[in-house]
PDB file of C-alpha atoms (C1' of nucleotides) in Angstrom:
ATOM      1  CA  UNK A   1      -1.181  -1.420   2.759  1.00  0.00           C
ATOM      2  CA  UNK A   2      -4.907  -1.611   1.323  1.00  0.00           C
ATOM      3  CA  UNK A   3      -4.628   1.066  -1.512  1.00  0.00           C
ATOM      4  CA  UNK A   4      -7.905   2.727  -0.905  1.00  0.00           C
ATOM      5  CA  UNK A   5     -10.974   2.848   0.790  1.00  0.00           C
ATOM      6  CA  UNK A   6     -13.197   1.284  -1.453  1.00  0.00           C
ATOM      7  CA  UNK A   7     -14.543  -1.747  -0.808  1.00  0.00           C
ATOM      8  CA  UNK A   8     -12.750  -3.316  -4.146  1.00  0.00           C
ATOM      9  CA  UNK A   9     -14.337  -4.966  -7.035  1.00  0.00           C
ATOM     10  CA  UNK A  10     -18.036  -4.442  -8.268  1.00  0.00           C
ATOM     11  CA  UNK A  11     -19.052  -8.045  -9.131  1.00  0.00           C
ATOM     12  CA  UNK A  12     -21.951  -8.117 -11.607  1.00  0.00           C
ATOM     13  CA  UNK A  13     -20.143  -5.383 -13.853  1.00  0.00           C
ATOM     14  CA  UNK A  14     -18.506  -5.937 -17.356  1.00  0.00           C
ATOM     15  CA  UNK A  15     -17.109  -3.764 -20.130  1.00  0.00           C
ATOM     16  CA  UNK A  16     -19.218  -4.670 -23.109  1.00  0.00           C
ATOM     17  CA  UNK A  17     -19.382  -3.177 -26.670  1.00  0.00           C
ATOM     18  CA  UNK A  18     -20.164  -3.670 -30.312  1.00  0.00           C
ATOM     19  CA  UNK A  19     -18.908  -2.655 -33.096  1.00  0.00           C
ATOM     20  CA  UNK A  20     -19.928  -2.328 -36.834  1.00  0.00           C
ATOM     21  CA  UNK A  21     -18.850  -0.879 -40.353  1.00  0.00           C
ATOM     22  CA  UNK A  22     -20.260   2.420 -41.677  1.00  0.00           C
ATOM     23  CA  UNK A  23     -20.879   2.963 -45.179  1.00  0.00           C
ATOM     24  CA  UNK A  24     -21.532   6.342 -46.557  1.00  0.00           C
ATOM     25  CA  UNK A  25     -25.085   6.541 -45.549  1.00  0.00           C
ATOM     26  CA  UNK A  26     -25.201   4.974 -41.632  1.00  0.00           C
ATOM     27  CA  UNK A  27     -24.423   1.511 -40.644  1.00  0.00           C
ATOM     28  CA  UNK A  28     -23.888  -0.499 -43.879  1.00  0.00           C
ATOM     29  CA  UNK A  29     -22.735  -3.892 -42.104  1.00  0.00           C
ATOM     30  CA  UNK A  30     -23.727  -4.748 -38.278  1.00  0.00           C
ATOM     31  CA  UNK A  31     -24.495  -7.823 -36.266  1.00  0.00           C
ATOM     32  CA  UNK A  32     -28.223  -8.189 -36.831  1.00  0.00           C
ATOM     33  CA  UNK A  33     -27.781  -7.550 -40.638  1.00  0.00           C
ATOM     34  CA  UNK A  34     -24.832 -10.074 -40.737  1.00  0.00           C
ATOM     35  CA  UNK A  35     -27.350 -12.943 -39.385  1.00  0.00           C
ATOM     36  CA  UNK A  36     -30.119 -11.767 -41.716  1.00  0.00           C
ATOM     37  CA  UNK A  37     -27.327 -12.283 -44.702  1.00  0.00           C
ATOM     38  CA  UNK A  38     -26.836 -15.980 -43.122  1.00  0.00           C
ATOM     39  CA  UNK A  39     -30.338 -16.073 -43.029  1.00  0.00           C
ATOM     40  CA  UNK A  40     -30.781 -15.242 -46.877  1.00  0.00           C
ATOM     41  CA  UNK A  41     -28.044 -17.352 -47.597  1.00  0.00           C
ATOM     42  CA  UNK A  42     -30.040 -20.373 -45.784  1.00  0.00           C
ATOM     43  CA  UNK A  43     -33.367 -19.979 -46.837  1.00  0.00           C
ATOM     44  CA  UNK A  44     -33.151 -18.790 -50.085  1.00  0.00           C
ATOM     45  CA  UNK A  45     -35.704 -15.956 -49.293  1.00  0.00           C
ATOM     46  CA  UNK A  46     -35.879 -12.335 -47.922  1.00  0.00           C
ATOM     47  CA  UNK A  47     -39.297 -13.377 -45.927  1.00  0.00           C
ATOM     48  CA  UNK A  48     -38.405 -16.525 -44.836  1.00  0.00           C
ATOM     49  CA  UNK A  49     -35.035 -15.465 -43.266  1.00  0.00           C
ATOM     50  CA  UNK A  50     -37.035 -12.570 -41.678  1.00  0.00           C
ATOM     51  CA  UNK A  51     -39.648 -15.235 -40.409  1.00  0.00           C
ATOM     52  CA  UNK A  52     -37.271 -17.422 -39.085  1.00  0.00           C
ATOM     53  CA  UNK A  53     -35.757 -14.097 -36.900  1.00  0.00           C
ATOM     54  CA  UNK A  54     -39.177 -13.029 -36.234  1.00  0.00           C
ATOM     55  CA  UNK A  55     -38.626  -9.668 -38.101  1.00  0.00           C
ATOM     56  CA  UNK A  56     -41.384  -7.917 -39.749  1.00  0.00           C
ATOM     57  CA  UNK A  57     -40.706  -8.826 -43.737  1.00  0.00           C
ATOM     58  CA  UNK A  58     -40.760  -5.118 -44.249  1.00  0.00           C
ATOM     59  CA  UNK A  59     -38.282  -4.066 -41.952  1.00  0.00           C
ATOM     60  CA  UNK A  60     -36.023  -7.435 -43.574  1.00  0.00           C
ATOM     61  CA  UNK A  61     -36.254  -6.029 -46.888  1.00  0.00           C
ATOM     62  CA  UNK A  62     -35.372  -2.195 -45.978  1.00  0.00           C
ATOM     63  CA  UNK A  63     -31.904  -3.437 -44.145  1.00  0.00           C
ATOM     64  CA  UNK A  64     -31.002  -5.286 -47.506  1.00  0.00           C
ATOM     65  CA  UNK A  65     -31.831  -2.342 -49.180  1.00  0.00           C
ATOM     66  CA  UNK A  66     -29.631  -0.036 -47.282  1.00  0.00           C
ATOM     67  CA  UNK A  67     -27.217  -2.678 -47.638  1.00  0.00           C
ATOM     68  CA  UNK A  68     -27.258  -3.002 -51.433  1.00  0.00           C
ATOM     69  CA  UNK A  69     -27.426   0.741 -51.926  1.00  0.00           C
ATOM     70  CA  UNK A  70     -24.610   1.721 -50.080  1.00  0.00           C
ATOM     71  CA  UNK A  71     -21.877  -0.715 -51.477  1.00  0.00           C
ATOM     72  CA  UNK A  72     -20.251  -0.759 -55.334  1.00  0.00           C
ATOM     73  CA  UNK A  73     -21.807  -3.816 -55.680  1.00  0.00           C
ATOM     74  CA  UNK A  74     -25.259  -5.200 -54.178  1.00  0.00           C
ATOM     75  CA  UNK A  75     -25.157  -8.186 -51.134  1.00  0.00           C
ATOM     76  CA  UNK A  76     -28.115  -9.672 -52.073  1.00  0.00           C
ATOM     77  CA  UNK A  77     -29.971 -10.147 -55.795  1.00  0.00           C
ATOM     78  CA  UNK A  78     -33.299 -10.713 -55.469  1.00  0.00           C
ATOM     79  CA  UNK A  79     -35.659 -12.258 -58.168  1.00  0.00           C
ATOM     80  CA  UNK A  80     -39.335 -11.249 -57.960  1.00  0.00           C
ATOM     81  CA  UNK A  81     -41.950 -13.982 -59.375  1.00  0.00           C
ATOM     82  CA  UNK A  82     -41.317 -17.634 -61.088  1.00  0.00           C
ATOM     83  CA  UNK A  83     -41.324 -20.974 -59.386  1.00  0.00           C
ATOM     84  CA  UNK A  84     -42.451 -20.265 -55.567  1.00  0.00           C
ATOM     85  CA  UNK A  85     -42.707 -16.728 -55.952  1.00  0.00           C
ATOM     86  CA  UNK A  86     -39.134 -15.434 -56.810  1.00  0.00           C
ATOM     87  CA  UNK A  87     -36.386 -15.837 -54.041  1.00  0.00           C
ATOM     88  CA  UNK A  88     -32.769 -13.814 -52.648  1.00  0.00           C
ATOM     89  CA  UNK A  89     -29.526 -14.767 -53.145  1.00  0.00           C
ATOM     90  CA  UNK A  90     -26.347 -14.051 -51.924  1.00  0.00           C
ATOM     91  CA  UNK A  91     -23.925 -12.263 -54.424  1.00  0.00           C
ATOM     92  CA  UNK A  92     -19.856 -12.955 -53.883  1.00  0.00           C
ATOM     93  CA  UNK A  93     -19.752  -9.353 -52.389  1.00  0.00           C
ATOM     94  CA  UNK A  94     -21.951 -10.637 -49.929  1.00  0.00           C
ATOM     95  CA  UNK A  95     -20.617 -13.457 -48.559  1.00  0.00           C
ATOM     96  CA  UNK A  96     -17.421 -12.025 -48.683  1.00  0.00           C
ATOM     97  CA  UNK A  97     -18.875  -8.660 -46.781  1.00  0.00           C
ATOM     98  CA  UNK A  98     -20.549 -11.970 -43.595  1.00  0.00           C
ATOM     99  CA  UNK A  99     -16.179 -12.827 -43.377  1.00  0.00           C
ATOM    100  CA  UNK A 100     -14.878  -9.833 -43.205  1.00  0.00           C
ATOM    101  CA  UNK A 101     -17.589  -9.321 -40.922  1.00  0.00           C
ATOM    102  CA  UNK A 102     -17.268 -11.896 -38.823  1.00  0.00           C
ATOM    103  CA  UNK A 103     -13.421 -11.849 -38.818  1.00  0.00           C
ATOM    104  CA  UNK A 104     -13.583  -8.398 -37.493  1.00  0.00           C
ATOM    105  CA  UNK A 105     -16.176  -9.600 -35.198  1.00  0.00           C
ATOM    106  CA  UNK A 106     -14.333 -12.262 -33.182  1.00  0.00           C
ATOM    107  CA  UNK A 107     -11.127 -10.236 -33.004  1.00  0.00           C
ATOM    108  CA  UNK A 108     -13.428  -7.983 -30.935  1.00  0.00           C
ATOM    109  CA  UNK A 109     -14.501 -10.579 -28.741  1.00  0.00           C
ATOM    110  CA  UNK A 110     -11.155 -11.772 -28.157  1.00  0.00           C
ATOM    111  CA  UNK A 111      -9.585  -7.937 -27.201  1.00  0.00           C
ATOM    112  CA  UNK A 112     -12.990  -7.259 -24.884  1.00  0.00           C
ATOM    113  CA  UNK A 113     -12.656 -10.454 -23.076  1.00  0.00           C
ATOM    114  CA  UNK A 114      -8.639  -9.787 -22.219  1.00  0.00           C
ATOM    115  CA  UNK A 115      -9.829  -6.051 -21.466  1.00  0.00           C
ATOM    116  CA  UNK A 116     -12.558  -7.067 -19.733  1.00  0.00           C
ATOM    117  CA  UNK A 117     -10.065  -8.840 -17.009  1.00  0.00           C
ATOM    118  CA  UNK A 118      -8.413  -5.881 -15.986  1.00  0.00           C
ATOM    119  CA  UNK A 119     -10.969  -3.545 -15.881  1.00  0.00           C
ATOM    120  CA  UNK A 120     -10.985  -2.176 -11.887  1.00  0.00           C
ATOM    121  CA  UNK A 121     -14.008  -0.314 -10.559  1.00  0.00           C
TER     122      UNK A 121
ATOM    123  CA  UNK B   1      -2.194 -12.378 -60.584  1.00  0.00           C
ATOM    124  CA  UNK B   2      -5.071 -10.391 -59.361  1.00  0.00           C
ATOM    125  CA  UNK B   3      -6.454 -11.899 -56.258  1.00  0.00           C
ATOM    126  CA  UNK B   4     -10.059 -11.497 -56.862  1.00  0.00           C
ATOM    127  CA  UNK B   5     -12.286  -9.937 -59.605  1.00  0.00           C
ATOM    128  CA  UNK B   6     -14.035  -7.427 -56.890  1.00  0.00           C
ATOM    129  CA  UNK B   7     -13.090  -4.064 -57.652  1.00  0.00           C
ATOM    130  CA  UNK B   8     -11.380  -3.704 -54.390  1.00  0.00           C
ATOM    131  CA  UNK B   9     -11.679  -1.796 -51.321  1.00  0.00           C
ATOM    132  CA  UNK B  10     -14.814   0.938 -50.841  1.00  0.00           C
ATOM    133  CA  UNK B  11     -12.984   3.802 -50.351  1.00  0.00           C
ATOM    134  CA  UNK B  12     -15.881   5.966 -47.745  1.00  0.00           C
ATOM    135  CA  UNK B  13     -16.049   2.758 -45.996  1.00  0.00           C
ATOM    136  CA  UNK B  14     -14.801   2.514 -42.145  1.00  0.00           C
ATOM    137  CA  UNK B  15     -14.498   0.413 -38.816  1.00  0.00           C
ATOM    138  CA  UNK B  16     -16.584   1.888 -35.893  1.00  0.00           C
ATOM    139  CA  UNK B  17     -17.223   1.420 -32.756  1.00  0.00           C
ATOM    140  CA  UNK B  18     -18.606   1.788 -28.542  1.00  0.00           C
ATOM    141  CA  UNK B  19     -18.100   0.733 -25.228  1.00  0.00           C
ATOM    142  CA  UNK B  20     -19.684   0.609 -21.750  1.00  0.00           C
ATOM    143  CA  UNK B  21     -19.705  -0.731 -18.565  1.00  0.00           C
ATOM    144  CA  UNK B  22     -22.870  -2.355 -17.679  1.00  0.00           C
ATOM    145  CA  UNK B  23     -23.986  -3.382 -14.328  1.00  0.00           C
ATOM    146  CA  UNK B  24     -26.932  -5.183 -13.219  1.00  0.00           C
ATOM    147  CA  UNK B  25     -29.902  -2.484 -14.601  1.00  0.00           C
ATOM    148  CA  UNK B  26     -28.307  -2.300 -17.979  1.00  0.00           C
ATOM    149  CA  UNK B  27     -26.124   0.257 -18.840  1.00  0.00           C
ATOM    150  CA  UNK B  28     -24.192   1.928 -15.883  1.00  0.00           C
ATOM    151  CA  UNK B  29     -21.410   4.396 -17.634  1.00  0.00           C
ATOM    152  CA  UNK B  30     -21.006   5.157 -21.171  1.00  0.00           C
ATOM    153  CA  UNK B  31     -19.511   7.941 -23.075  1.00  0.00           C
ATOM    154  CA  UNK B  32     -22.457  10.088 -22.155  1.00  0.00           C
ATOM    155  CA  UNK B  33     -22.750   9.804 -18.696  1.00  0.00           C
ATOM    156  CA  UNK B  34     -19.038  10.058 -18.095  1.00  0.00           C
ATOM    157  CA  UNK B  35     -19.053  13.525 -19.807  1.00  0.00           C
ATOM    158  CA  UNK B  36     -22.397  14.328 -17.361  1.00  0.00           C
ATOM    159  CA  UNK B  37     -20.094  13.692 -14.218  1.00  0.00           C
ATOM    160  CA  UNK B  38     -17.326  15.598 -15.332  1.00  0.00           C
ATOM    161  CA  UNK B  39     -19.902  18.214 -15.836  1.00  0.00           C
ATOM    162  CA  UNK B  40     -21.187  18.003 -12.482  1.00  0.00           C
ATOM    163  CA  UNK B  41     -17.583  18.175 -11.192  1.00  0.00           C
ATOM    164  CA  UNK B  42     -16.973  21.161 -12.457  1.00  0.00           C
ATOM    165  CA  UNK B  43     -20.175  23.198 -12.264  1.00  0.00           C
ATOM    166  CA  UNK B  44     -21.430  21.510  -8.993  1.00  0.00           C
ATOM    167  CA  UNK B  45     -24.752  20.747  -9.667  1.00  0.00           C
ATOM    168  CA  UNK B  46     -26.740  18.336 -11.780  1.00  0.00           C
ATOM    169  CA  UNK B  47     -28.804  21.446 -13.772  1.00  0.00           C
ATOM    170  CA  UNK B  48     -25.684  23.661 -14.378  1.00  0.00           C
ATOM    171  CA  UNK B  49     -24.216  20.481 -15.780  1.00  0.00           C
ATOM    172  CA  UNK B  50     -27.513  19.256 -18.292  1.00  0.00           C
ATOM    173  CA  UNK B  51     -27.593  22.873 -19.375  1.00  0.00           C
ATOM    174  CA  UNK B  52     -23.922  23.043 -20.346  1.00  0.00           C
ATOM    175  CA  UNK B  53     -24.500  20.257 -22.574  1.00  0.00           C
ATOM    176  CA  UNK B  54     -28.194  21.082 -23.617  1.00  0.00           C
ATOM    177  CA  UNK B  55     -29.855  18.287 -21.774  1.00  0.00           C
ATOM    178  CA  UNK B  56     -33.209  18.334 -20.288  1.00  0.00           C
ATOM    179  CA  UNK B  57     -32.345  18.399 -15.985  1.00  0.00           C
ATOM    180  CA  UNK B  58     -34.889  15.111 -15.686  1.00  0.00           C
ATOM    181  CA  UNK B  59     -32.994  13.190 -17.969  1.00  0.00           C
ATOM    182  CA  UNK B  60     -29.666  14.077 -16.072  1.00  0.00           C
ATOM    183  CA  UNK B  61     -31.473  13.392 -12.777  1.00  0.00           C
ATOM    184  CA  UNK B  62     -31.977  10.046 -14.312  1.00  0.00           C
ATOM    185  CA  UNK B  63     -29.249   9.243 -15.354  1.00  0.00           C
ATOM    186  CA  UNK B  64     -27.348  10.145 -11.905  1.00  0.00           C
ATOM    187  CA  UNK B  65     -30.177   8.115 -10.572  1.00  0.00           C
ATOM    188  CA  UNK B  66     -29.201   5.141 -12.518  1.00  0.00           C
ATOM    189  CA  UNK B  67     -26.154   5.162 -11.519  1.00  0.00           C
ATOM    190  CA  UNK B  68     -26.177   5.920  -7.926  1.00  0.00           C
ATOM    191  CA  UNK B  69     -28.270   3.365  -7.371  1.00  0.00           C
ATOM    192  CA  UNK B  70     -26.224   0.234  -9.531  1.00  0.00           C
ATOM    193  CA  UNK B  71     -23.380   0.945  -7.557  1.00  0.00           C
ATOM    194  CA  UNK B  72     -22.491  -0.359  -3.781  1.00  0.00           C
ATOM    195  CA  UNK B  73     -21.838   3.440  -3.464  1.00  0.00           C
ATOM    196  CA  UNK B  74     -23.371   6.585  -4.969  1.00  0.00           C
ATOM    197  CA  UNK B  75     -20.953   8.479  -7.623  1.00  0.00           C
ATOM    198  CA  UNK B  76     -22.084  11.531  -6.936  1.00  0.00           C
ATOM    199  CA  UNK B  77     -23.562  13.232  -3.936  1.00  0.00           C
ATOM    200  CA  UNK B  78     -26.499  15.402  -3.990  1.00  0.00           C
ATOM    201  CA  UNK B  79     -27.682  18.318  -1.338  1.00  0.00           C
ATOM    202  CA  UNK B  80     -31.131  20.481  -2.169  1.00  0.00           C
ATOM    203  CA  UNK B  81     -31.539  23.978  -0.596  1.00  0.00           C
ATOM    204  CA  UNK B  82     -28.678  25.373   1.700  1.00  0.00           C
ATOM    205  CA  UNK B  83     -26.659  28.488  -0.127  1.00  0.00           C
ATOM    206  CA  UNK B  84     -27.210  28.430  -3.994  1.00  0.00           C
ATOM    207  CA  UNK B  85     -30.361  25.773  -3.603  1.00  0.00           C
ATOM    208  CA  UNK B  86     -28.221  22.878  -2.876  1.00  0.00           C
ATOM    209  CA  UNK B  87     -25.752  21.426  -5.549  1.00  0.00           C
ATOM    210  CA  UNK B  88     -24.321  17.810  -6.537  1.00  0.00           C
ATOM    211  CA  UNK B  89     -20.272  16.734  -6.335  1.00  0.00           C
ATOM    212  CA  UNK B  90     -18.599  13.747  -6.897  1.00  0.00           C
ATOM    213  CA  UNK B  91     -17.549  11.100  -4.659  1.00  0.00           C
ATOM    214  CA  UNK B  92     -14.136   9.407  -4.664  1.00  0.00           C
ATOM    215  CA  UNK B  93     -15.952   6.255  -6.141  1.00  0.00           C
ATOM    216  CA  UNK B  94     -17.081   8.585  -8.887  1.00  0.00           C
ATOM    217  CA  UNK B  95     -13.784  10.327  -9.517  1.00  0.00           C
ATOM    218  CA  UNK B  96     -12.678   6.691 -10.112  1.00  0.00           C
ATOM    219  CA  UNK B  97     -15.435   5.690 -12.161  1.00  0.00           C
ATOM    220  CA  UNK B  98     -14.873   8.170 -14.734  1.00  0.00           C
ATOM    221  CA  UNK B  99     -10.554   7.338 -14.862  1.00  0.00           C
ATOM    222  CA  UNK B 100     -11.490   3.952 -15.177  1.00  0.00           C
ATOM    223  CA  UNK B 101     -13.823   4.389 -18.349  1.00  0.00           C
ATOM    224  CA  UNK B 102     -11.328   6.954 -19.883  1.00  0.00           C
ATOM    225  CA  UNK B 103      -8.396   4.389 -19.551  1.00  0.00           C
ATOM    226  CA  UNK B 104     -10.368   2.009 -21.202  1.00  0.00           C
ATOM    227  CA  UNK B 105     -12.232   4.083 -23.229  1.00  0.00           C
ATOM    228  CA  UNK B 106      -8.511   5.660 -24.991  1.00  0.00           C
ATOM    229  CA  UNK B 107      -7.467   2.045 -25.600  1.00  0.00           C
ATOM    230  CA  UNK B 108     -10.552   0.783 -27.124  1.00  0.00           C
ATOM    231  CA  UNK B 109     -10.037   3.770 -29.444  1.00  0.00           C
ATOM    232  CA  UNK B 110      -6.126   2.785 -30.420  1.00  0.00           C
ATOM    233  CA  UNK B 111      -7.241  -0.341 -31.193  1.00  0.00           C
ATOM    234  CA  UNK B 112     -10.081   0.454 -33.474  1.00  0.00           C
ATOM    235  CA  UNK B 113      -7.461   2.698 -34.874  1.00  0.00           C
ATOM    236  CA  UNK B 114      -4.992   0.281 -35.476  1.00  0.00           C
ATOM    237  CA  UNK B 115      -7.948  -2.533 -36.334  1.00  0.00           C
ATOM    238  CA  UNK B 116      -9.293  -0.646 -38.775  1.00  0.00           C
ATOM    239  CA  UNK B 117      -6.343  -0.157 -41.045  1.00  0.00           C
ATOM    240  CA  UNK B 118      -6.706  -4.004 -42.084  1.00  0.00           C
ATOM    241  CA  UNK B 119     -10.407  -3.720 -42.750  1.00  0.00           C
ATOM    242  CA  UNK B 120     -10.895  -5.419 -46.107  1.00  0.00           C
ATOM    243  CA  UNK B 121     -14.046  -4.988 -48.082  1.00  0.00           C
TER     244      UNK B 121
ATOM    245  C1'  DC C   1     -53.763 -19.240 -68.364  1.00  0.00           C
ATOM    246  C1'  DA C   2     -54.636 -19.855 -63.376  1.00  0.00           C
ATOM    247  C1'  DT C   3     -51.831 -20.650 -59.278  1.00  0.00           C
ATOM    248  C1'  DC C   4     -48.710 -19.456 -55.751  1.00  0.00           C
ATOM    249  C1'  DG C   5     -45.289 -17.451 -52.755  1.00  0.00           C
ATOM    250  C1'  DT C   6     -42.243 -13.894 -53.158  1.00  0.00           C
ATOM    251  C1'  DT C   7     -40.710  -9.104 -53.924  1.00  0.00           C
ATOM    252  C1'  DA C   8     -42.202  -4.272 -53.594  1.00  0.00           C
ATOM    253  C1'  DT C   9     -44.531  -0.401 -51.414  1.00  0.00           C
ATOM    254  C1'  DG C  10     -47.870   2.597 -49.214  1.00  0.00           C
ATOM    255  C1'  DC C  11     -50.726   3.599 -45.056  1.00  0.00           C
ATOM    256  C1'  DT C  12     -51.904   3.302 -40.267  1.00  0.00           C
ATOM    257  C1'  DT C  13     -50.872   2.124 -35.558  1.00  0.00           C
ATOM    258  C1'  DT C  14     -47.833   1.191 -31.702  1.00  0.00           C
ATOM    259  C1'  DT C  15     -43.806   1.793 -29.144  1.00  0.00           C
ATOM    260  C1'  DT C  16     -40.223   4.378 -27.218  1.00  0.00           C
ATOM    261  C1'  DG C  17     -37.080   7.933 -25.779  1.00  0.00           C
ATOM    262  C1'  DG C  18     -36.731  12.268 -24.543  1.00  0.00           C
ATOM    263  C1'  DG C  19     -38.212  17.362 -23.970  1.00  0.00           C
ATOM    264  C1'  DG C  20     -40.978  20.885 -21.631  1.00  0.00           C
ATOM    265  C1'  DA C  21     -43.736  22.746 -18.161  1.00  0.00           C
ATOM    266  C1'  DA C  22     -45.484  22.691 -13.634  1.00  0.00           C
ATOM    267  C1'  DT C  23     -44.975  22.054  -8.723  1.00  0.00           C
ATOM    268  C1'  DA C  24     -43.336  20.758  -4.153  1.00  0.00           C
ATOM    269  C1'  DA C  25     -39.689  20.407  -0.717  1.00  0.00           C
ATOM    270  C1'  DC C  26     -35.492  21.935   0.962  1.00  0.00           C
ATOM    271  C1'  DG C  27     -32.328  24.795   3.799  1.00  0.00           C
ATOM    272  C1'  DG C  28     -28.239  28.141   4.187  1.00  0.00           C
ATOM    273  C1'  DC C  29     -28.098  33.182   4.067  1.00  0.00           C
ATOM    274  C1'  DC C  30     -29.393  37.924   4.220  1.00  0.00           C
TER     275       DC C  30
ATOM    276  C1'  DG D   1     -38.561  34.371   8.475  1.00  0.00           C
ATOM    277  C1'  DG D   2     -38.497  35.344   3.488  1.00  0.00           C
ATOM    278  C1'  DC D   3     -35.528  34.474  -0.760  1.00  0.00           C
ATOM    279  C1'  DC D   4     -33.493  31.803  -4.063  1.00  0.00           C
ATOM    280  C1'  DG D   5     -31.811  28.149  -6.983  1.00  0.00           C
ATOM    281  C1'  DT D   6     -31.435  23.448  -6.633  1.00  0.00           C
ATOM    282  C1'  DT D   7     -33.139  18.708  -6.065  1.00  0.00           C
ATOM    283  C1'  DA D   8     -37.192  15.726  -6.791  1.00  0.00           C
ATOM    284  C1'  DT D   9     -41.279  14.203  -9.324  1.00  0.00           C
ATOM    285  C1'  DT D  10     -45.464  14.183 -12.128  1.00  0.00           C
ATOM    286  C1'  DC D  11     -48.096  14.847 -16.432  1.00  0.00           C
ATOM    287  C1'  DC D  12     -48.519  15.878 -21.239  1.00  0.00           C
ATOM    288  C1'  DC D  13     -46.579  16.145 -25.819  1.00  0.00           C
ATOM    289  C1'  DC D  14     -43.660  15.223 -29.754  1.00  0.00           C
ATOM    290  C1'  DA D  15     -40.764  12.852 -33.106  1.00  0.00           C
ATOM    291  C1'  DA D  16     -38.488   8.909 -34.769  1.00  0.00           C
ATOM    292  C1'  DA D  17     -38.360   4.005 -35.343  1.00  0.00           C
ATOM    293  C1'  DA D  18     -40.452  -0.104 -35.949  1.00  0.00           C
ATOM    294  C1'  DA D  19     -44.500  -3.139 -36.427  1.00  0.00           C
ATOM    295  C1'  DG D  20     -48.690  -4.424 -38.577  1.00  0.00           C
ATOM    296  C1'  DC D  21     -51.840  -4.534 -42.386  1.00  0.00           C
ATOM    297  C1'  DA D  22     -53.134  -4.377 -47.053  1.00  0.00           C
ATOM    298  C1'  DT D  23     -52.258  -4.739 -51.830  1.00  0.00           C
ATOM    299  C1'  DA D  24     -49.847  -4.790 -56.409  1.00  0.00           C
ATOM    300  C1'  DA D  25     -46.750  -6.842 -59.544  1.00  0.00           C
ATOM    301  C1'  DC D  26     -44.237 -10.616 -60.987  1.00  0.00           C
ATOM    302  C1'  DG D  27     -43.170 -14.873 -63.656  1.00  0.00           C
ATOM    303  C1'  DA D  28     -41.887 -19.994 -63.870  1.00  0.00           C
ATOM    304  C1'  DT D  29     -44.651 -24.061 -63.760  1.00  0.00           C
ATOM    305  C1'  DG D  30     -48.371 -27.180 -63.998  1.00  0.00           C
TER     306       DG D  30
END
DNA sequence: CATCGTTATGCTTTTTGGGGAATAACGGCC
DNA sequence: GGCCGTTATTCCCCAAAAAGCATAACGATG
């Protein structure tokens, strides 16, 4: 009555997986860019947010370009100069882009972890 | 009675997605290696199989590596010399391996199908 | 009008993943 | 026993991605 040979279940493995939304040029919306949004939103800055994720400022500031670019309208606007050096702010398409996001996000989780149960190896 | 002022959805815009199985060294089957064993199933050997899919033999001998050795048994076998120089077939735990990624693989991709109709942006 | 921290951007260095070539060992088969 | 194509492994090189560094430019505020 065992079904096979095999000794049966391989303990330390799991089906993982991510997923993210593509714009017309590459990724437009993933994880990591999600948290740097949150990040903007937060701080009030493009460096700081990158600081406090211990991202080069550089590589920060090319995401949120891609980002801006690719949509109709831009995630973030960004003021250069004035009282403590200029600052980022979320627009409405933004924060609205970090729900959809997230929404899509934890649906994910939820199907992976039911999948995950019956996966047999 | 127009819900929101944002011009509505971005048309090129679109829902993607991956999945793997990862074991205790990181990634143990993905897309990628599953089409490598299927490869070596049906040309019988690890460098018939990276050249029908224009990959370099030492990364397929790595990745077979990587996941023979995860495993609590290899996925595929390997012989060197004997008639033809030796050769590489899978083993029952492989055959299984690869069904098991493909079942979950083809579900993962009706649900991103379905998920992704009710992407708002 | 000098200050200050931020945006904006170019240049150099480091890291990383993989390809290519070279070589040894292997072992049925003629 | 020599041949042959495969497994097994090492070393060097290349390209892409990201980090690090170095400056400009900016503009509200004191």
């Amino acid at each position: 009555m065992g079904k096979k040979v095999r000794g049966g279940r391989l303990p330390g493995f799991r089906l993982r997986g991510r997923i993210w939304i593509e714009g017309p040029d590459g990724t437009f919306l993933g994880y990591g860019r999600v948290v740097l949004l949150e990040r903007i939103r937060d701080y009030g800055s493009i460096s700081a947010a990158a600081r406090s994720m211990s991202m080069s400022y550089r590589h920060a500031w090319r995401l949120v370009e891609s980002m801006n670019r690719q949509g109709r309208y831009p995630v973030v606007e960004k003021r250069t100069g004035g009282r403590g050096g200029g600052g980022a702010v979320l627009t409405e398409t933004g924060r609205h882009a970090i729900a959809s996001f997230w929404k899509a996000y934890h649906e994910f989780r939820e199907y992976m972890l039911e999948r995950s149960a019956h996966l047999d190896l």
